[in-house]
PDB file of C-alpha atoms in Angstrom:
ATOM      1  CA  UNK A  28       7.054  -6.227 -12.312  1.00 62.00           C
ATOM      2  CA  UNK A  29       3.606  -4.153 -12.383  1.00 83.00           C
ATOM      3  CA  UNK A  30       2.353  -3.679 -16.012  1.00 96.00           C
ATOM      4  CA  UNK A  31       2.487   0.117 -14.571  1.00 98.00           C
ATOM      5  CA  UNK A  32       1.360   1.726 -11.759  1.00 98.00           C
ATOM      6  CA  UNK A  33      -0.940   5.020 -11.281  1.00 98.00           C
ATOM      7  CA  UNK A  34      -4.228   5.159 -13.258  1.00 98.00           C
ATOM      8  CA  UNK A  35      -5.370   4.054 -16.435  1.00 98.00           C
ATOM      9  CA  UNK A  36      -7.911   5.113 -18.505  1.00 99.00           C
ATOM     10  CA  UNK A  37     -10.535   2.630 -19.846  1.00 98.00           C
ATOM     11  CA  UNK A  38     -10.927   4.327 -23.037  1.00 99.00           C
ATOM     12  CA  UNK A  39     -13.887   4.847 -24.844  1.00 98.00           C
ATOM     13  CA  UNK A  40     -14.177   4.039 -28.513  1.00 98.00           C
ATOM     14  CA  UNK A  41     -16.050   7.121 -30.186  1.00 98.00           C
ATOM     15  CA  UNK A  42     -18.043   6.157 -33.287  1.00 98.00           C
ATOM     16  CA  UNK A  43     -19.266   8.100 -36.193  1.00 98.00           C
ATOM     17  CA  UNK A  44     -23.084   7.991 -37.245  1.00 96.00           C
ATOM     18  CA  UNK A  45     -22.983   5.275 -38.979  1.00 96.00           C
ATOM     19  CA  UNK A  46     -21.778   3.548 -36.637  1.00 95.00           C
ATOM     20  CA  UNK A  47     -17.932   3.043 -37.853  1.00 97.00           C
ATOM     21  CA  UNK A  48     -14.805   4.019 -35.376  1.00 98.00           C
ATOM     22  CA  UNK A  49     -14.005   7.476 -35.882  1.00 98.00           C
ATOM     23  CA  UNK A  50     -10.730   6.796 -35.651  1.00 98.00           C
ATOM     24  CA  UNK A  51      -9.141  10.368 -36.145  1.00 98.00           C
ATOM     25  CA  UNK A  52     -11.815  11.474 -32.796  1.00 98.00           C
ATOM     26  CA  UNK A  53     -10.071   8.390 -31.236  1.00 98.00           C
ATOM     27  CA  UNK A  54      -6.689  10.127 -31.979  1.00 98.00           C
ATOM     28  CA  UNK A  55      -7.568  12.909 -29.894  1.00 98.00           C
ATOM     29  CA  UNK A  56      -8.915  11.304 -27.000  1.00 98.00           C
ATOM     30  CA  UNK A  57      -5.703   9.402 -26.704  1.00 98.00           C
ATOM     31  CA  UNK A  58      -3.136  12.126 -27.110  1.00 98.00           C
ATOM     32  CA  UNK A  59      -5.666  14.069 -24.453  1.00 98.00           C
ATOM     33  CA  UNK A  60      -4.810  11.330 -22.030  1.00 98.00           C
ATOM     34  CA  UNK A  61      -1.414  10.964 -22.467  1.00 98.00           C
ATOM     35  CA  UNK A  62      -0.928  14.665 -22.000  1.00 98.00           C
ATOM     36  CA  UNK A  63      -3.355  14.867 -19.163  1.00 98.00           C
ATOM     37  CA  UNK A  64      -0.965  12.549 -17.296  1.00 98.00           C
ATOM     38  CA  UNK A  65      -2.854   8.831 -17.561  1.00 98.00           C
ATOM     39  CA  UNK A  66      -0.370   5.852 -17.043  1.00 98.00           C
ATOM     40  CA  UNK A  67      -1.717   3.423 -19.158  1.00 98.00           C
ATOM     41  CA  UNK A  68      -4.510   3.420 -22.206  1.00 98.00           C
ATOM     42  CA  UNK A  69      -6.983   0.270 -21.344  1.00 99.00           C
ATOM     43  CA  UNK A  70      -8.028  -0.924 -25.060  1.00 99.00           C
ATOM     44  CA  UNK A  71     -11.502  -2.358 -25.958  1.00 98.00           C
ATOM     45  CA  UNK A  72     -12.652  -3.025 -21.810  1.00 97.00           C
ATOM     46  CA  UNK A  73     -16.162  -2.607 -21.289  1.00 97.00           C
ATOM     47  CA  UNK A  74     -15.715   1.123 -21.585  1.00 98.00           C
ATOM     48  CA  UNK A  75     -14.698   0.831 -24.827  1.00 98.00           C
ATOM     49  CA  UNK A  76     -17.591  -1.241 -26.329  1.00 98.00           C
ATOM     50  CA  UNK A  77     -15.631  -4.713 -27.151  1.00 97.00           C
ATOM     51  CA  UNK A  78     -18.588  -6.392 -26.742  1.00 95.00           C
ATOM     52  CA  UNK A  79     -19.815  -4.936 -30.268  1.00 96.00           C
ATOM     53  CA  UNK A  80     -16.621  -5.209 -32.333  1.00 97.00           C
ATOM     54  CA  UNK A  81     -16.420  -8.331 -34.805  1.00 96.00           C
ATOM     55  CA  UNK A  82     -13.241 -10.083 -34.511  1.00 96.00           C
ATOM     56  CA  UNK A  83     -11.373  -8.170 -37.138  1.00 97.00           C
ATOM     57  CA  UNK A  84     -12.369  -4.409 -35.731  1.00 98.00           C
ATOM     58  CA  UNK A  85     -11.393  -5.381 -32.488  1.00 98.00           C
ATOM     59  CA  UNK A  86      -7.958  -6.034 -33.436  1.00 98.00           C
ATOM     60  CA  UNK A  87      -7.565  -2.866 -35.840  1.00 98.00           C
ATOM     61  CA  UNK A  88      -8.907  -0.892 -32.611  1.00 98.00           C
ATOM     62  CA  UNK A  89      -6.079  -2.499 -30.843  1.00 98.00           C
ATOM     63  CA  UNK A  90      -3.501  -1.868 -33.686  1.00 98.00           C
ATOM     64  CA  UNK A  91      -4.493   1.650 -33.582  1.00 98.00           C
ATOM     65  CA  UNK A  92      -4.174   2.425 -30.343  1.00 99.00           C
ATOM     66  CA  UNK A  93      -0.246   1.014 -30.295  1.00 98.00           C
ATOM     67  CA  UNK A  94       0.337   2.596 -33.145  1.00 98.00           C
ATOM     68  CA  UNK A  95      -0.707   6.391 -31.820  1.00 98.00           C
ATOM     69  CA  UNK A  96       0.765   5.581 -28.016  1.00 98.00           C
ATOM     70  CA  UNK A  97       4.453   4.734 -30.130  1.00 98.00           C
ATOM     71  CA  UNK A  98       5.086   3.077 -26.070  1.00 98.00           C
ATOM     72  CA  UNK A  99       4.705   6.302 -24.134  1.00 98.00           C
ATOM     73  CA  UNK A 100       2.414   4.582 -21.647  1.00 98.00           C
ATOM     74  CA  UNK A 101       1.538   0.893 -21.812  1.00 98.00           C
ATOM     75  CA  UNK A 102      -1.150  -0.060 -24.099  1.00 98.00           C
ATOM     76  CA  UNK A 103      -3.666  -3.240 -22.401  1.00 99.00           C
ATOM     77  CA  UNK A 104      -5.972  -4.680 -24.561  1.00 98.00           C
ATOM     78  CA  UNK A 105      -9.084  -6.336 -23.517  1.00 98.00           C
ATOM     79  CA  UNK A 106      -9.096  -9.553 -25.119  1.00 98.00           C
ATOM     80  CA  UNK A 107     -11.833 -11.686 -22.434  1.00 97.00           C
ATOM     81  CA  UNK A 108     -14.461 -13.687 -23.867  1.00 97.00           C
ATOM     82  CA  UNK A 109     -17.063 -16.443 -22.852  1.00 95.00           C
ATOM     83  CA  UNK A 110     -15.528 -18.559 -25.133  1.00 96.00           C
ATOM     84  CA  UNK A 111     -12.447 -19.731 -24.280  1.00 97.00           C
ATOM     85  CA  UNK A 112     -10.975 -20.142 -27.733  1.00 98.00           C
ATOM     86  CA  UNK A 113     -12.643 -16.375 -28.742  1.00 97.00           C
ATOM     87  CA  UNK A 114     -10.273 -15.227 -25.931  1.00 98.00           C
ATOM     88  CA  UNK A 115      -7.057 -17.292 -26.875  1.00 98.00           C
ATOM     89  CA  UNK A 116      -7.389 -15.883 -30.374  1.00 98.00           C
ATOM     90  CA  UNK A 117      -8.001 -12.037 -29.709  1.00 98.00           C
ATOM     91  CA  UNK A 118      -5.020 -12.489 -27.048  1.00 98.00           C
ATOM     92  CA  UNK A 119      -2.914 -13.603 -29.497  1.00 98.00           C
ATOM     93  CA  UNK A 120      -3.872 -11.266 -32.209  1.00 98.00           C
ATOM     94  CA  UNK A 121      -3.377  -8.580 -29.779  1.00 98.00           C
ATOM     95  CA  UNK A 122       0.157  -9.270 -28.671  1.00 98.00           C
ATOM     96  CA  UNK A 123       1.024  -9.481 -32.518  1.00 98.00           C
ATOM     97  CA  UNK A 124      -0.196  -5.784 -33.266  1.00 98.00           C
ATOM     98  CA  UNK A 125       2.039  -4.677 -30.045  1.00 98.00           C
ATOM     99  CA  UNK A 126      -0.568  -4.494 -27.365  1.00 98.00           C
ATOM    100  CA  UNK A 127       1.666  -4.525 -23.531  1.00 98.00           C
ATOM    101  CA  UNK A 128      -0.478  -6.557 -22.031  1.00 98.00           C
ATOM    102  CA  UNK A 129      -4.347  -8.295 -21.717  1.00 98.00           C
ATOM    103  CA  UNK A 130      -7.359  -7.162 -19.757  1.00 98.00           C
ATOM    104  CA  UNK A 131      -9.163 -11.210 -19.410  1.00 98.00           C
ATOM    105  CA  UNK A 132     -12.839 -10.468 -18.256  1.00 98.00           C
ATOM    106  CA  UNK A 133     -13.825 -13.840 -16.563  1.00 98.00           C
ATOM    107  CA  UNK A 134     -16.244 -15.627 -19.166  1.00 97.00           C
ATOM    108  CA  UNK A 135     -19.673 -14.075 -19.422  1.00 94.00           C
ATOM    109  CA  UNK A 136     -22.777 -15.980 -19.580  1.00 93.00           C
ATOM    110  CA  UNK A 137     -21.038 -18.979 -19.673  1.00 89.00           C
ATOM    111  CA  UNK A 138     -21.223 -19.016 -15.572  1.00 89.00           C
ATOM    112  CA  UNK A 139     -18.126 -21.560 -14.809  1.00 95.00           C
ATOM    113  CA  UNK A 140     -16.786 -22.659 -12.119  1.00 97.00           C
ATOM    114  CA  UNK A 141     -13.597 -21.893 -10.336  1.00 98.00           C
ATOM    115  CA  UNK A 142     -11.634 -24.540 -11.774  1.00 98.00           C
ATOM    116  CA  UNK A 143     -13.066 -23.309 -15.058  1.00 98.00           C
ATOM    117  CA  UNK A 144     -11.647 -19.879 -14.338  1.00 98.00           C
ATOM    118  CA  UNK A 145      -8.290 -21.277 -14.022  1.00 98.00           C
ATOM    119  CA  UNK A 146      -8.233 -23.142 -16.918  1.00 98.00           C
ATOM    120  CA  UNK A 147      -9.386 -19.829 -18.651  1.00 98.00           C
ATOM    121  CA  UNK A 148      -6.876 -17.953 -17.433  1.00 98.00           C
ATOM    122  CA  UNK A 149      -3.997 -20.977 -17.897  1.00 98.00           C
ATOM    123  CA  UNK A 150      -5.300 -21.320 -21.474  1.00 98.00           C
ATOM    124  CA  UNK A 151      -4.872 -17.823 -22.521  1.00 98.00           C
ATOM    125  CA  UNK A 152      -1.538 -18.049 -21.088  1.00 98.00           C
ATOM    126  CA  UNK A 153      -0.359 -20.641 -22.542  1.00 98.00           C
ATOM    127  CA  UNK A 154      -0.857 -18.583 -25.859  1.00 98.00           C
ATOM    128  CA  UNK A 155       1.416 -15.496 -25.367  1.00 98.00           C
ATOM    129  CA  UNK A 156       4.357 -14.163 -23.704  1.00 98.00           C
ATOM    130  CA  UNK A 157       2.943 -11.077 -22.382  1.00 98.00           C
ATOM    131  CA  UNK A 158       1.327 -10.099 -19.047  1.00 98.00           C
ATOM    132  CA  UNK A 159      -2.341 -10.727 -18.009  1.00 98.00           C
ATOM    133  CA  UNK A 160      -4.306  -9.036 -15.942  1.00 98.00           C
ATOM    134  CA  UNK A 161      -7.883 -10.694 -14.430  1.00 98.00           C
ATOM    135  CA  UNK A 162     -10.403  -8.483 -14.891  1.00 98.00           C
ATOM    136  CA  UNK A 163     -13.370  -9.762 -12.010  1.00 98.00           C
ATOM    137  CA  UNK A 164     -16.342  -7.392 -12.282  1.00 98.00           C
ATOM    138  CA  UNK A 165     -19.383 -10.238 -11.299  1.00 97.00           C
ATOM    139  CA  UNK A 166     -22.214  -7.837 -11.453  1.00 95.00           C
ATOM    140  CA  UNK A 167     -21.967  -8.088 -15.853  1.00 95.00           C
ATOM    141  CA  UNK A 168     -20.337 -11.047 -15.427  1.00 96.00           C
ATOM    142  CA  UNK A 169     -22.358 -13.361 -13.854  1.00 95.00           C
ATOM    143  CA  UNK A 170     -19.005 -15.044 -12.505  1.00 96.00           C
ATOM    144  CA  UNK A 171     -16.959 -14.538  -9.584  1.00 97.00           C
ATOM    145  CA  UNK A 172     -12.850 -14.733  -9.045  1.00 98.00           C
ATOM    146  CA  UNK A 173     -13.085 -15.887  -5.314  1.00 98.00           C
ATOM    147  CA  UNK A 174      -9.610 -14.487  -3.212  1.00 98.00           C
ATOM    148  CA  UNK A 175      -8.212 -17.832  -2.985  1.00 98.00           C
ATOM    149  CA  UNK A 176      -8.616 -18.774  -7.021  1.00 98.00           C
ATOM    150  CA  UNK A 177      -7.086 -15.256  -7.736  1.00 98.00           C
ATOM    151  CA  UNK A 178      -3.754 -16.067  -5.865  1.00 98.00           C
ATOM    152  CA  UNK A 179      -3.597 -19.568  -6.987  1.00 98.00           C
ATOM    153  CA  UNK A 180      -3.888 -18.477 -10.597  1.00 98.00           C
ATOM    154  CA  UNK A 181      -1.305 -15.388  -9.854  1.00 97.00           C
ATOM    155  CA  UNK A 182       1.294 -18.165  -8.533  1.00 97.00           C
ATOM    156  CA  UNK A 183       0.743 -21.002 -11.009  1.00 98.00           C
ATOM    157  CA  UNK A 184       0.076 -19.615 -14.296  1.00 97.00           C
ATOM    158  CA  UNK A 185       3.051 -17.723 -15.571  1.00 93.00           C
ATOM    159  CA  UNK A 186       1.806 -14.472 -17.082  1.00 96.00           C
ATOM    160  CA  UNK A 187      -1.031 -13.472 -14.954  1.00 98.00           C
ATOM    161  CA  UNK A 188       0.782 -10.788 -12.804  1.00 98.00           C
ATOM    162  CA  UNK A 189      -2.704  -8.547 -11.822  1.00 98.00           C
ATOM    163  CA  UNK A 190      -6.381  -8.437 -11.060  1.00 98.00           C
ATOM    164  CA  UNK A 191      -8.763  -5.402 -11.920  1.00 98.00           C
ATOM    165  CA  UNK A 192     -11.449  -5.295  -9.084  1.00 98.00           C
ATOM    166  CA  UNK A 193     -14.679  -3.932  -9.843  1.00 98.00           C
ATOM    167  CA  UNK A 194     -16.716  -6.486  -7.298  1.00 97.00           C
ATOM    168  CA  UNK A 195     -17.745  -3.805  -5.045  1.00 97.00           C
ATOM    169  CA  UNK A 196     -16.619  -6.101  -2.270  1.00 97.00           C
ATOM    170  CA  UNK A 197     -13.860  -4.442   0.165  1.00 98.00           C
ATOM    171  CA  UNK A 198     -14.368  -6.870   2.242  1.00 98.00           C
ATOM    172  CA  UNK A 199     -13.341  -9.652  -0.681  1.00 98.00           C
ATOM    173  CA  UNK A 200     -10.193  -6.893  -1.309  1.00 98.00           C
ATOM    174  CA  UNK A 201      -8.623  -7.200   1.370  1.00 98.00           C
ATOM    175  CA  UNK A 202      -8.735 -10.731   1.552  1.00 98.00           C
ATOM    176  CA  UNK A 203      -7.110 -11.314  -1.645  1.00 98.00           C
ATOM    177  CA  UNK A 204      -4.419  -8.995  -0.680  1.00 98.00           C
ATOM    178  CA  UNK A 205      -4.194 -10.679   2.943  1.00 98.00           C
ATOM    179  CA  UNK A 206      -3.792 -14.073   0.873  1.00 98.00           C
ATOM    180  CA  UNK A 207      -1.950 -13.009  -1.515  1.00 97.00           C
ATOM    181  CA  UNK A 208       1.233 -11.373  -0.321  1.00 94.00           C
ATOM    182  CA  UNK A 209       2.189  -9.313  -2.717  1.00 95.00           C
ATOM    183  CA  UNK A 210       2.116 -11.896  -5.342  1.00 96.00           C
ATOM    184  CA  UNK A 211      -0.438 -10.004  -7.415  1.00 97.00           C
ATOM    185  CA  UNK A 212      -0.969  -6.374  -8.555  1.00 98.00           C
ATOM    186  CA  UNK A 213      -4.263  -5.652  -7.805  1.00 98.00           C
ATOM    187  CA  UNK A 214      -5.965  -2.185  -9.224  1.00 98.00           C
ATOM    188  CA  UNK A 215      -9.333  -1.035  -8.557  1.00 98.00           C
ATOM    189  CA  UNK A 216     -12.019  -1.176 -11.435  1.00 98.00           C
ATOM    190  CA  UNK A 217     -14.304   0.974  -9.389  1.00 98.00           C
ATOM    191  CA  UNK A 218     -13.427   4.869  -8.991  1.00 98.00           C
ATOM    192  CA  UNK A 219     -15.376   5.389  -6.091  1.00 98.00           C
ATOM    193  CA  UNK A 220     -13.005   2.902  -4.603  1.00 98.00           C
ATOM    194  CA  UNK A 221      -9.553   3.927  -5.359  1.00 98.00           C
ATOM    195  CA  UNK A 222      -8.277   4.942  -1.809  1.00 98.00           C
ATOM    196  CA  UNK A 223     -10.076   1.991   0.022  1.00 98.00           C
ATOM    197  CA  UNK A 224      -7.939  -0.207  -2.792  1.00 98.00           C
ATOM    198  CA  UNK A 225      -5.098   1.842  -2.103  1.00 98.00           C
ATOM    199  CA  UNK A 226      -4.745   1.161   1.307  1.00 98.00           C
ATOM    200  CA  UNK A 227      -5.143  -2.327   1.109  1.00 98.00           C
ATOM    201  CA  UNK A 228      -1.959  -2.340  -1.125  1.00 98.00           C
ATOM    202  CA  UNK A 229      -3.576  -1.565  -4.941  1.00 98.00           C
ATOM    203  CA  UNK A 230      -1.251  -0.401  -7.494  1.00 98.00           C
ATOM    204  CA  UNK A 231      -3.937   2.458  -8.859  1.00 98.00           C
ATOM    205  CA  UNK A 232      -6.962   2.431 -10.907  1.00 98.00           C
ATOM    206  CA  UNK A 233      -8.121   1.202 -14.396  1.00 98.00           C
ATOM    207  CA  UNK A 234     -10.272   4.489 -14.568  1.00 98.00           C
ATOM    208  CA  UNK A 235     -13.242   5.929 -16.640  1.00 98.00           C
ATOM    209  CA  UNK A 236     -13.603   8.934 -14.512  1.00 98.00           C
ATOM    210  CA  UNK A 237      -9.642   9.909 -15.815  1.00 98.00           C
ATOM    211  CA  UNK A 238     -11.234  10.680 -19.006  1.00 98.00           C
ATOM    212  CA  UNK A 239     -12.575  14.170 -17.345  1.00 98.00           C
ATOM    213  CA  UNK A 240      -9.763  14.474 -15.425  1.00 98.00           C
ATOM    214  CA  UNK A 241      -7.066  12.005 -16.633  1.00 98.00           C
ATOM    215  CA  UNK A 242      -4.453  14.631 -14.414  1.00 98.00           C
ATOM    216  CA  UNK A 243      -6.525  14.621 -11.028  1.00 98.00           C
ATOM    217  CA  UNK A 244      -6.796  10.899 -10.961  1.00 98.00           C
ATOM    218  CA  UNK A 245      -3.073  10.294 -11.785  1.00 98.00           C
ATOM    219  CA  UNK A 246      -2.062  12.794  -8.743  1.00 98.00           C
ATOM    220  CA  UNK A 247      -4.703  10.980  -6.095  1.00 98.00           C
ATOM    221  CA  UNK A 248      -2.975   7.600  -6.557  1.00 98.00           C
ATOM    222  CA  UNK A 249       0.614   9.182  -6.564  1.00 98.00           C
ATOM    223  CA  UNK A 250      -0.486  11.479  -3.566  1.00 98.00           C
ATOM    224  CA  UNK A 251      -1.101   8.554  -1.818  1.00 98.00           C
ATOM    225  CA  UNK A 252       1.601   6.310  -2.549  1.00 98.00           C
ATOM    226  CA  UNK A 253       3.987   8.792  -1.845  1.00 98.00           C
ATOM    227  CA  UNK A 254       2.005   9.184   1.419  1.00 98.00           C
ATOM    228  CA  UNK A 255       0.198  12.627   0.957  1.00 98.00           C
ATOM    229  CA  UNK A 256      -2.875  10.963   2.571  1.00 98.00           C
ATOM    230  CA  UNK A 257      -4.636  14.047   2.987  1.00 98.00           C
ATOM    231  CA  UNK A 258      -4.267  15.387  -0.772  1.00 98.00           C
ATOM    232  CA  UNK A 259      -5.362  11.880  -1.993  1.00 98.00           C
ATOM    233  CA  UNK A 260      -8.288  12.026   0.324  1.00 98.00           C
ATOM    234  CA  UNK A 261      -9.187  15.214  -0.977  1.00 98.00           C
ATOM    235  CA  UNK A 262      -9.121  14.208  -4.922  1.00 98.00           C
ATOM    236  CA  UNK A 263     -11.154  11.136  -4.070  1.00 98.00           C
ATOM    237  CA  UNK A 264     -13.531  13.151  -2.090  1.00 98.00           C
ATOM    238  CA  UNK A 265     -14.664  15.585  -4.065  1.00 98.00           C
ATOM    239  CA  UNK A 266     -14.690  13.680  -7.544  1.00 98.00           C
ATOM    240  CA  UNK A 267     -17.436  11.441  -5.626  1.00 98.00           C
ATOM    241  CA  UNK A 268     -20.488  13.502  -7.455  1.00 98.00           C
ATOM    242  CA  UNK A 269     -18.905  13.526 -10.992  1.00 98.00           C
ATOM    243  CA  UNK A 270     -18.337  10.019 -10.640  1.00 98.00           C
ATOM    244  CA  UNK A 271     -21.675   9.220  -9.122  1.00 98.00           C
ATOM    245  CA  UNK A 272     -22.607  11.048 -12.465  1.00 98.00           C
ATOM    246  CA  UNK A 273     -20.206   8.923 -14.696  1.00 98.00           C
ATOM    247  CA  UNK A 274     -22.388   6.078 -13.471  1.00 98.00           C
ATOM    248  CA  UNK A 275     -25.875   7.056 -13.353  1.00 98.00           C
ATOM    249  CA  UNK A 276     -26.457   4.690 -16.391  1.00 98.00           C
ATOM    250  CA  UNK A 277     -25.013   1.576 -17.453  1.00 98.00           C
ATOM    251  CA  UNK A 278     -21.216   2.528 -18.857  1.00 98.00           C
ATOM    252  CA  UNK A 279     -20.076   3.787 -21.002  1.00 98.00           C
ATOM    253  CA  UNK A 280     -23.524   5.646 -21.495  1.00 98.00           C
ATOM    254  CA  UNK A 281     -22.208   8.840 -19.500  1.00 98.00           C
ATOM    255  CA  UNK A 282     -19.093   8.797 -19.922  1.00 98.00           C
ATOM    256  CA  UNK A 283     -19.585   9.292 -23.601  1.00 98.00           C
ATOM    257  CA  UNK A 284     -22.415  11.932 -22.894  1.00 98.00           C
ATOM    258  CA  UNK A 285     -19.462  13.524 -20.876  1.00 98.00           C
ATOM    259  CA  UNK A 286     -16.552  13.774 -23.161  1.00 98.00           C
ATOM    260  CA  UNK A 287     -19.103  15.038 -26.236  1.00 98.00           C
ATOM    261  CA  UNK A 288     -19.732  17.941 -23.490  1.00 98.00           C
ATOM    262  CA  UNK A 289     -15.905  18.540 -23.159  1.00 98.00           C
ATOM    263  CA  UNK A 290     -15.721  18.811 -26.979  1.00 98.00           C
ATOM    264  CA  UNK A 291     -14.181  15.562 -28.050  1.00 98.00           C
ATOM    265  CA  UNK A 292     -16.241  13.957 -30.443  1.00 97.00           C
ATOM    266  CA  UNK A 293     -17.614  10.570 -29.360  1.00 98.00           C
ATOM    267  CA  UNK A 294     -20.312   9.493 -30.969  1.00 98.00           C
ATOM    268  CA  UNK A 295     -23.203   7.559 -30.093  1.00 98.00           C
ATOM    269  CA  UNK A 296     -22.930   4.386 -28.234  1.00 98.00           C
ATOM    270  CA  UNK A 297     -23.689   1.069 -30.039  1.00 97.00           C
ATOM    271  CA  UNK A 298     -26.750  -0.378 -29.708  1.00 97.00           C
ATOM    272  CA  UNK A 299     -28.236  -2.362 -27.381  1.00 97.00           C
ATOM    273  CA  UNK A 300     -26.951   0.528 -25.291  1.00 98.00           C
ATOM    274  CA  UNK A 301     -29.030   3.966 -25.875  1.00 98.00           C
ATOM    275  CA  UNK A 302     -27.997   7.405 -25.316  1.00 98.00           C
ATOM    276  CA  UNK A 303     -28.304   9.392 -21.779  1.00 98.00           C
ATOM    277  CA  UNK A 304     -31.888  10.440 -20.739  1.00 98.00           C
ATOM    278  CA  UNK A 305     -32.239  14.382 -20.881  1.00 98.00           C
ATOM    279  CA  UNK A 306     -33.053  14.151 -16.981  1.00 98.00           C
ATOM    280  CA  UNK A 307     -29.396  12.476 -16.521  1.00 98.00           C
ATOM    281  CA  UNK A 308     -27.919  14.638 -18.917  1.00 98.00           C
ATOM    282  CA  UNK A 309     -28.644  17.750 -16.928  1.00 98.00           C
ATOM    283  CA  UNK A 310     -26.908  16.133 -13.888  1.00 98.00           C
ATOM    284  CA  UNK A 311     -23.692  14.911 -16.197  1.00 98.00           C
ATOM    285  CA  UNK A 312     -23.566  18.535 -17.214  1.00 98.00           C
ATOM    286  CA  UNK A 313     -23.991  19.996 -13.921  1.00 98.00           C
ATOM    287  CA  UNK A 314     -21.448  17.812 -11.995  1.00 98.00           C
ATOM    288  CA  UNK A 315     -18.821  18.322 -14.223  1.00 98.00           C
ATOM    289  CA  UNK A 316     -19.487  22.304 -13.973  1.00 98.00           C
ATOM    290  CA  UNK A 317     -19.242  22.197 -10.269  1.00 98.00           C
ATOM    291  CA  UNK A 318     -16.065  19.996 -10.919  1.00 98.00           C
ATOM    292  CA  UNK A 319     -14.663  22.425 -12.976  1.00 98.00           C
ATOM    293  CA  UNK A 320     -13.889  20.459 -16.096  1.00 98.00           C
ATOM    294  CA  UNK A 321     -16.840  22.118 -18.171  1.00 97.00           C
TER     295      UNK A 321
END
């Protein structure tokens, strides 16, 4: 059974000035999405700045976030590491505060092999009861899922039941889902590639343009699945400049920038990431404008 299908939303995690989680802002930008239509909240991804939370803010993040969803959508909670033990322990943690399922980034830095990726994955399993999806994005990774180490995980180890793929590589796409036979969920992490992902057989998206337009991105994967091809086509079409703007630096830079525009208060990013450049700023601001969400 798919942990859901549609899009989720990657959520940010907006931060006061000192740096804390401003956890009332984060309130808001979750109640946003539910009501905007998103089908699932993605916890503490990349988009959400894991990668600068200690061990024991991660998991109140996490908590949080069940806590103010109350199960109206699932809640998935990034809990990869490049440390296989780090990634055993958050997963754990974060099925204890209620999380529906895990977002497993393939180890970072730590560039292991295939056979390390399935122990990874198998290890992490072996440590809770609830559903796991791969999360293979190699350009921060370093590390690759290859097609044929996706499905053998998906059919050997028992609660790995998805992948997330932000590779870039359609050509990689459709040869997991050629080898993989409906054994595996697979969403798109990229949202310039939803439809291409679609067709191949995707389940949706694990989005960060649906915080702009949590409602649009819900109704292109529907469209297409219930085969309004055209309508789909159209939503993917003409969100292609706002996204290209969600993405002009390294996430969630803009997409921060972007919902501070809309009103929802933010924050900065943590550093080492710094805030927009003025020259990017103007094009955020103007591609949402023509998009009609500013």
């Amino acid at each position: 059974m798919s942990i859901f299908t549609g899009a989720g939303v990657a959520i940010i995690t907006p931060f006061n000035e000192d740096g804390t989680v401003n956890y009332d802002a984060f309130g808001e930008i979750i109640e946003a999405q539910i009501k905007g239509g998103s089908d699932a909240i993605i916890v503490c991804g990349t988009t959400g700045e894991s990668s600068t939370m200690n061990d024991e803010e991660h998991i109140a993040v996490i908590k949080y976030c069940v806590d103010k969803v109350a199960k109206r959508v699932p809640v998935i909670a990034g809990s990869g590491s490049n440390c296989t033990r780090e990634a055993v322990n958050i997963s754990r943690e974060a099925e204890r505060v209620g999380a529906d399922g895990l977002l497993c980034v393939t180890p970072y830095y730590n560039k292991c092999t295939q056979e390390g990726l399935y122990q990874y994955y198998k290890a992490i399993s072996d440590a809770v009861n609830i559903p796991i999806i791969m999360y293979n994005v190699p350009s921060r990774t370093g590390t690759t899922i290859q097609p044929e180490t996706a499905v053998r995980i998906a059919k050997e180890v028992k609660n790995v039941v998805a992948i997330k793929e932000a590779s870039g590589n359609i050509s990689a796409v459709a040869k997991l889902a050629s080898l993989a036979e409906g054994c595996i969920d697979i969403y798109s992490g990229n949202d310039d590639q939803v439809l291409p992902i679609l067709s191949l057989g995707g389940k949706g998206v694990i989005s960060v343009w649906s915080h702009v337009a949590p409602k649009k991105v819900h109704d292109m994967v529907m469209a297409f699945l219930d085969g309004d091809i055209a309508t789909a086509q159209k939503l993917q079409l003409e969100a292609i400049d706002v996204i290209g703007a969600l993405f002009s630096e390294v996430n969630p830079i803009p997409v921060k920038a972007a919902m501070n525009m809309l009103g929802f208060n933010a924050g900065p990013v943590r550093a080492p990431l710094t805030e927009l450049s003025d020259k990017n700023k103007e094009v955020l601001k103007k591609s949402l404008k023509e998009y009609g969400v500013l």
